[in-house]
Tab-separated table of C-alpha atoms in Angstrom:
chain	number	residue	atom	x	y	z
A	706	UNK	CA	23.372	21.936	1.627
A	707	UNK	CA	23.770	18.230	0.929
A	708	UNK	CA	27.420	18.745	-0.020
A	709	UNK	CA	28.009	20.644	3.241
A	710	UNK	CA	26.355	17.941	5.303
A	711	UNK	CA	28.221	15.250	3.423
A	712	UNK	CA	31.512	16.934	4.283
A	713	UNK	CA	30.488	17.026	7.960
A	714	UNK	CA	29.645	13.356	7.784
A	715	UNK	CA	32.969	12.384	6.214
A	716	UNK	CA	34.910	14.444	8.741
A	717	UNK	CA	33.207	13.258	11.898
A	718	UNK	CA	32.189	9.667	11.299
A	719	UNK	CA	33.990	6.511	10.398
A	720	UNK	CA	32.863	3.195	9.013
A	721	UNK	CA	33.901	0.538	11.554
A	722	UNK	CA	33.524	-2.293	9.032
A	723	UNK	CA	36.766	-1.060	7.457
A	724	UNK	CA	38.665	-0.804	10.705
A	725	UNK	CA	39.490	-4.291	11.874
A	726	UNK	CA	38.805	-7.968	12.244
A	727	UNK	CA	35.197	-7.503	13.364
A	728	UNK	CA	34.162	-6.150	9.968
A	729	UNK	CA	31.665	-8.973	9.507
A	730	UNK	CA	29.637	-7.866	12.519
A	731	UNK	CA	26.358	-6.289	11.271
A	732	UNK	CA	26.311	-3.915	14.224
A	733	UNK	CA	29.706	-2.559	13.221
A	734	UNK	CA	28.458	-1.804	9.725
A	735	UNK	CA	26.700	1.273	11.091
A	736	UNK	CA	28.414	4.612	10.848
A	737	UNK	CA	29.922	5.659	14.167
A	738	UNK	CA	31.363	9.009	15.226
A	739	UNK	CA	35.126	9.254	14.805
A	740	UNK	CA	35.542	12.149	17.241
A	741	UNK	CA	32.405	11.382	19.215
A	742	UNK	CA	28.750	12.043	18.518
A	743	UNK	CA	28.744	15.280	20.495
A	744	UNK	CA	31.586	16.598	18.328
A	745	UNK	CA	29.499	15.725	15.265
A	746	UNK	CA	26.531	17.668	16.657
A	747	UNK	CA	28.765	20.680	17.273
A	748	UNK	CA	30.129	20.480	13.738
A	749	UNK	CA	26.627	20.273	12.256
A	750	UNK	CA	25.587	23.354	14.236
A	751	UNK	CA	28.638	25.313	13.109
A	752	UNK	CA	28.087	24.415	9.446
A	753	UNK	CA	24.308	24.905	9.404
A	754	UNK	CA	22.844	27.941	7.591
A	755	UNK	CA	21.233	30.714	9.618
A	756	UNK	CA	17.729	29.459	8.907
A	757	UNK	CA	18.545	26.009	10.299
A	758	UNK	CA	18.424	22.508	8.843
A	759	UNK	CA	15.675	20.219	7.658
A	760	UNK	CA	15.478	16.937	9.532
A	761	UNK	CA	16.451	15.217	6.283
A	762	UNK	CA	19.766	17.102	6.126
A	763	UNK	CA	20.281	16.698	9.845
A	764	UNK	CA	19.873	12.922	9.572
A	765	UNK	CA	22.333	12.862	6.691
A	766	UNK	CA	24.857	14.750	8.812
A	767	UNK	CA	24.554	12.148	11.560
A	768	UNK	CA	24.740	9.126	9.309
A	769	UNK	CA	21.257	7.843	8.575
A	770	UNK	CA	22.081	4.186	9.152
A	771	UNK	CA	22.421	4.511	12.912
A	772	UNK	CA	19.179	4.580	14.924
A	773	UNK	CA	21.085	5.263	18.128
A	774	UNK	CA	22.764	8.350	16.709
A	775	UNK	CA	19.533	9.884	15.442
A	776	UNK	CA	17.533	9.135	18.595
A	777	UNK	CA	20.355	10.473	20.797
A	778	UNK	CA	20.379	13.777	18.921
A	779	UNK	CA	16.598	14.215	18.799
A	780	UNK	CA	16.245	13.394	22.503
A	781	UNK	CA	18.665	16.123	23.673
A	782	UNK	CA	16.143	19.021	23.602
A	783	UNK	CA	13.533	16.699	25.124
A	784	UNK	CA	15.600	16.515	28.318
A	785	UNK	CA	14.967	20.156	29.261
A	786	UNK	CA	12.280	20.445	32.001
A	787	UNK	CA	9.310	22.796	31.530
A	788	UNK	CA	10.051	23.026	27.809
A	789	UNK	CA	6.888	22.546	25.796
A	790	UNK	CA	6.568	22.503	22.025
A	791	UNK	CA	9.984	21.222	20.916
A	792	UNK	CA	9.702	17.891	22.785
A	793	UNK	CA	6.302	17.293	21.229
A	794	UNK	CA	7.670	18.361	17.812
A	795	UNK	CA	10.424	15.732	17.814
A	796	UNK	CA	8.508	13.040	19.719
A	797	UNK	CA	6.464	11.958	16.693
A	798	UNK	CA	9.520	11.402	14.458
A	799	UNK	CA	11.142	9.608	17.401
A	800	UNK	CA	8.135	7.282	17.687
A	801	UNK	CA	8.347	6.518	13.955
A	802	UNK	CA	12.048	5.681	14.325
A	803	UNK	CA	11.503	3.598	17.481
A	804	UNK	CA	8.787	1.550	15.738
A	805	UNK	CA	11.152	0.886	12.817
A	806	UNK	CA	13.848	-0.130	15.265
A	807	UNK	CA	11.426	-2.530	16.977
A	808	UNK	CA	10.489	-3.956	13.575
A	809	UNK	CA	14.128	-4.722	12.805
A	810	UNK	CA	14.587	-2.179	10.006
A	811	UNK	CA	18.264	-1.666	9.194
A	812	UNK	CA	18.124	2.071	8.401
A	813	UNK	CA	16.054	4.958	9.780
A	814	UNK	CA	13.387	6.382	7.468
A	815	UNK	CA	10.982	9.273	7.953
A	816	UNK	CA	7.987	10.295	5.840
A	817	UNK	CA	8.321	13.529	3.879
A	818	UNK	CA	6.244	15.593	6.306
A	819	UNK	CA	8.735	14.797	9.066
A	820	UNK	CA	11.860	14.989	6.924
A	821	UNK	CA	10.966	18.507	5.821
A	822	UNK	CA	10.547	19.807	9.360
A	823	UNK	CA	13.244	22.330	10.160
A	824	UNK	CA	15.407	22.625	13.271
A	825	UNK	CA	16.405	26.280	13.567
A	826	UNK	CA	19.943	27.451	14.281
A	827	UNK	CA	19.134	28.178	17.925
A	828	UNK	CA	17.740	24.672	18.316
A	829	UNK	CA	20.885	23.155	16.815
A	830	UNK	CA	23.028	25.220	19.185
A	831	UNK	CA	20.908	24.175	22.154
A	832	UNK	CA	21.210	20.555	21.076
A	833	UNK	CA	25.012	20.671	20.748
A	834	UNK	CA	25.602	22.677	23.928
A	835	UNK	CA	23.162	20.597	25.962
A	836	UNK	CA	24.785	17.373	24.766
A	837	UNK	CA	28.255	18.635	25.722
A	838	UNK	CA	27.180	20.093	29.071
A	839	UNK	CA	25.042	17.245	30.367
A	840	UNK	CA	26.292	14.140	28.590
A	841	UNK	CA	29.886	14.834	27.534
A	842	UNK	CA	31.223	13.080	30.634
A	843	UNK	CA	29.050	10.060	29.931
A	844	UNK	CA	30.370	9.746	26.392
A	845	UNK	CA	33.942	9.660	27.697
A	846	UNK	CA	33.075	6.807	30.085
A	847	UNK	CA	31.249	4.682	27.520
A	848	UNK	CA	33.017	1.601	26.173
A	849	UNK	CA	32.034	-1.726	24.575
A	850	UNK	CA	30.727	-4.181	27.191
A	851	UNK	CA	27.811	-6.585	27.537
A	852	UNK	CA	27.760	-6.654	23.750
A	853	UNK	CA	24.763	-8.981	23.581
A	854	UNK	CA	22.567	-6.112	24.755
A	855	UNK	CA	23.424	-4.059	21.666
A	856	UNK	CA	22.853	-6.876	19.166
A	857	UNK	CA	20.073	-6.966	16.523
A	858	UNK	CA	17.604	-8.935	18.675
A	859	UNK	CA	18.162	-6.717	21.681
A	860	UNK	CA	17.677	-3.627	19.507
A	861	UNK	CA	14.148	-4.764	18.687
A	862	UNK	CA	13.249	-4.965	22.370
A	863	UNK	CA	14.904	-1.597	23.021
A	864	UNK	CA	12.895	-0.107	20.153
A	865	UNK	CA	9.636	-1.291	21.737
A	866	UNK	CA	10.602	0.288	25.071
A	867	UNK	CA	11.577	3.516	23.280
A	868	UNK	CA	8.054	3.693	21.810
A	869	UNK	CA	6.700	3.745	25.363
A	870	UNK	CA	9.166	6.469	26.365
A	871	UNK	CA	8.208	8.599	23.346
A	872	UNK	CA	4.522	8.301	24.218
A	873	UNK	CA	5.370	9.741	27.644
A	874	UNK	CA	7.189	12.632	25.960
A	875	UNK	CA	3.974	13.568	24.135
A	876	UNK	CA	2.197	14.176	27.462
A	877	UNK	CA	2.509	17.952	28.224
A	878	UNK	CA	3.287	17.635	31.947
A	879	UNK	CA	6.451	18.433	33.956
A	880	UNK	CA	9.206	15.867	33.457
A	881	UNK	CA	6.965	13.600	31.348
A	882	UNK	CA	9.340	14.626	28.579
A	883	UNK	CA	12.586	15.180	30.511
A	884	UNK	CA	13.089	11.870	32.289
A	885	UNK	CA	12.168	9.628	29.310
A	886	UNK	CA	14.305	11.909	27.121
A	887	UNK	CA	17.292	11.415	29.413
A	888	UNK	CA	16.597	7.688	29.425
A	889	UNK	CA	16.621	7.591	25.618
A	890	UNK	CA	19.841	9.635	25.484
A	891	UNK	CA	21.622	7.244	27.856
A	892	UNK	CA	20.358	4.068	26.173
A	893	UNK	CA	20.991	5.455	22.673
A	894	UNK	CA	24.545	6.366	23.648
A	895	UNK	CA	24.895	2.778	24.827
A	896	UNK	CA	23.735	1.560	21.410
A	897	UNK	CA	26.197	3.826	19.614
A	898	UNK	CA	29.166	2.762	21.758
A	899	UNK	CA	27.914	-0.821	22.255
A	900	UNK	CA	27.884	-0.265	26.007
A	901	UNK	CA	25.273	-2.649	27.409
A	902	UNK	CA	25.599	-1.114	30.870
A	903	UNK	CA	24.433	2.268	29.578
A	904	UNK	CA	21.587	0.604	27.708
A	905	UNK	CA	20.358	-1.079	30.886
A	906	UNK	CA	20.749	2.147	32.893
A	907	UNK	CA	18.717	4.136	30.379
A	908	UNK	CA	15.934	1.571	30.133
A	909	UNK	CA	15.649	1.175	33.922
A	910	UNK	CA	15.507	4.944	34.429
A	911	UNK	CA	12.715	5.397	31.888
A	912	UNK	CA	10.683	2.430	33.072
A	913	UNK	CA	10.997	3.483	36.719
A	914	UNK	CA	9.778	6.979	35.861
A	915	UNK	CA	6.761	5.761	33.880
A	916	UNK	CA	5.868	3.381	36.706
A	917	UNK	CA	6.049	6.290	39.172
A	918	UNK	CA	3.996	8.516	36.868
A	919	UNK	CA	1.221	5.978	36.345
A	920	UNK	CA	1.187	5.038	40.025
A	921	UNK	CA	1.012	8.686	41.076
A	922	UNK	CA	-2.003	9.374	38.886
A	923	UNK	CA	-3.768	6.204	39.998
A	924	UNK	CA	-3.254	6.954	43.704
A	925	UNK	CA	-3.418	10.767	43.861
A	926	UNK	CA	-5.229	11.784	40.686
A	927	UNK	CA	-4.869	15.431	39.564
A	928	UNK	CA	-3.189	16.347	42.865
A	929	UNK	CA	-0.147	14.419	41.655
A	930	UNK	CA	0.476	17.105	38.986
A	931	UNK	CA	0.568	19.883	41.606
A	932	UNK	CA	2.865	17.876	43.863
A	933	UNK	CA	5.147	17.122	40.929
A	934	UNK	CA	5.347	20.780	39.838
A	935	UNK	CA	6.137	21.967	43.377
A	936	UNK	CA	8.803	19.298	43.780
A	937	UNK	CA	10.499	20.244	40.498
A	938	UNK	CA	10.431	23.982	41.246
A	939	UNK	CA	11.949	23.390	44.677
A	940	UNK	CA	14.558	21.118	43.158
A	941	UNK	CA	15.487	23.653	40.473
A	942	UNK	CA	15.498	26.438	43.056
A	943	UNK	CA	17.906	24.519	45.274
A	944	UNK	CA	20.128	23.739	42.297
A	945	UNK	CA	20.083	27.364	41.181
């Protein structure tokens, strides 16, 4: 499996430090998708065995040196409303990665009990299709800007905010996983593409949601959950 994943990695990522005059930039030393991260997710799904992939092999397929790439991919299934189980399954590894990012670690690392967790084939398909359907347009718009916001110091602050978002994902209530998941996807895509505008958008979205969530519970108590569920069902019904 490692040889298969390695071939995916070589086909769908490039090493920017070999590409041009900015090769000295430590941010550019991370692996970045050649054809786009979503294309890499689709390739990993197509090449995965029927019983799925361990997180260890999945991380290798993404390029383990890029926190943004890994967090983007793990946050995709978290974005689905009323989905319980999978968001909580990936939230703990995401917290571990976000803490490492906040600590300034250069490469993602997961303990063995997380690395050996398996994402089944259906989950990989859902991840790739969801990324293409909901965030493909965003990837095409992303471009390097406000580069200071994707630098090493900024990444530490972003990592600390991501820890807060991941804690919200662990709460089994409607949209406590979806909105922070979307926020992580947007900000992580900004990290990958060095788009500071996307980073700011993702962080503001997640922080606004958590503020609303905490405020709702403080003011309305348990009634806030019922109101939230009814609002989401009506919203999904109108969209459907």
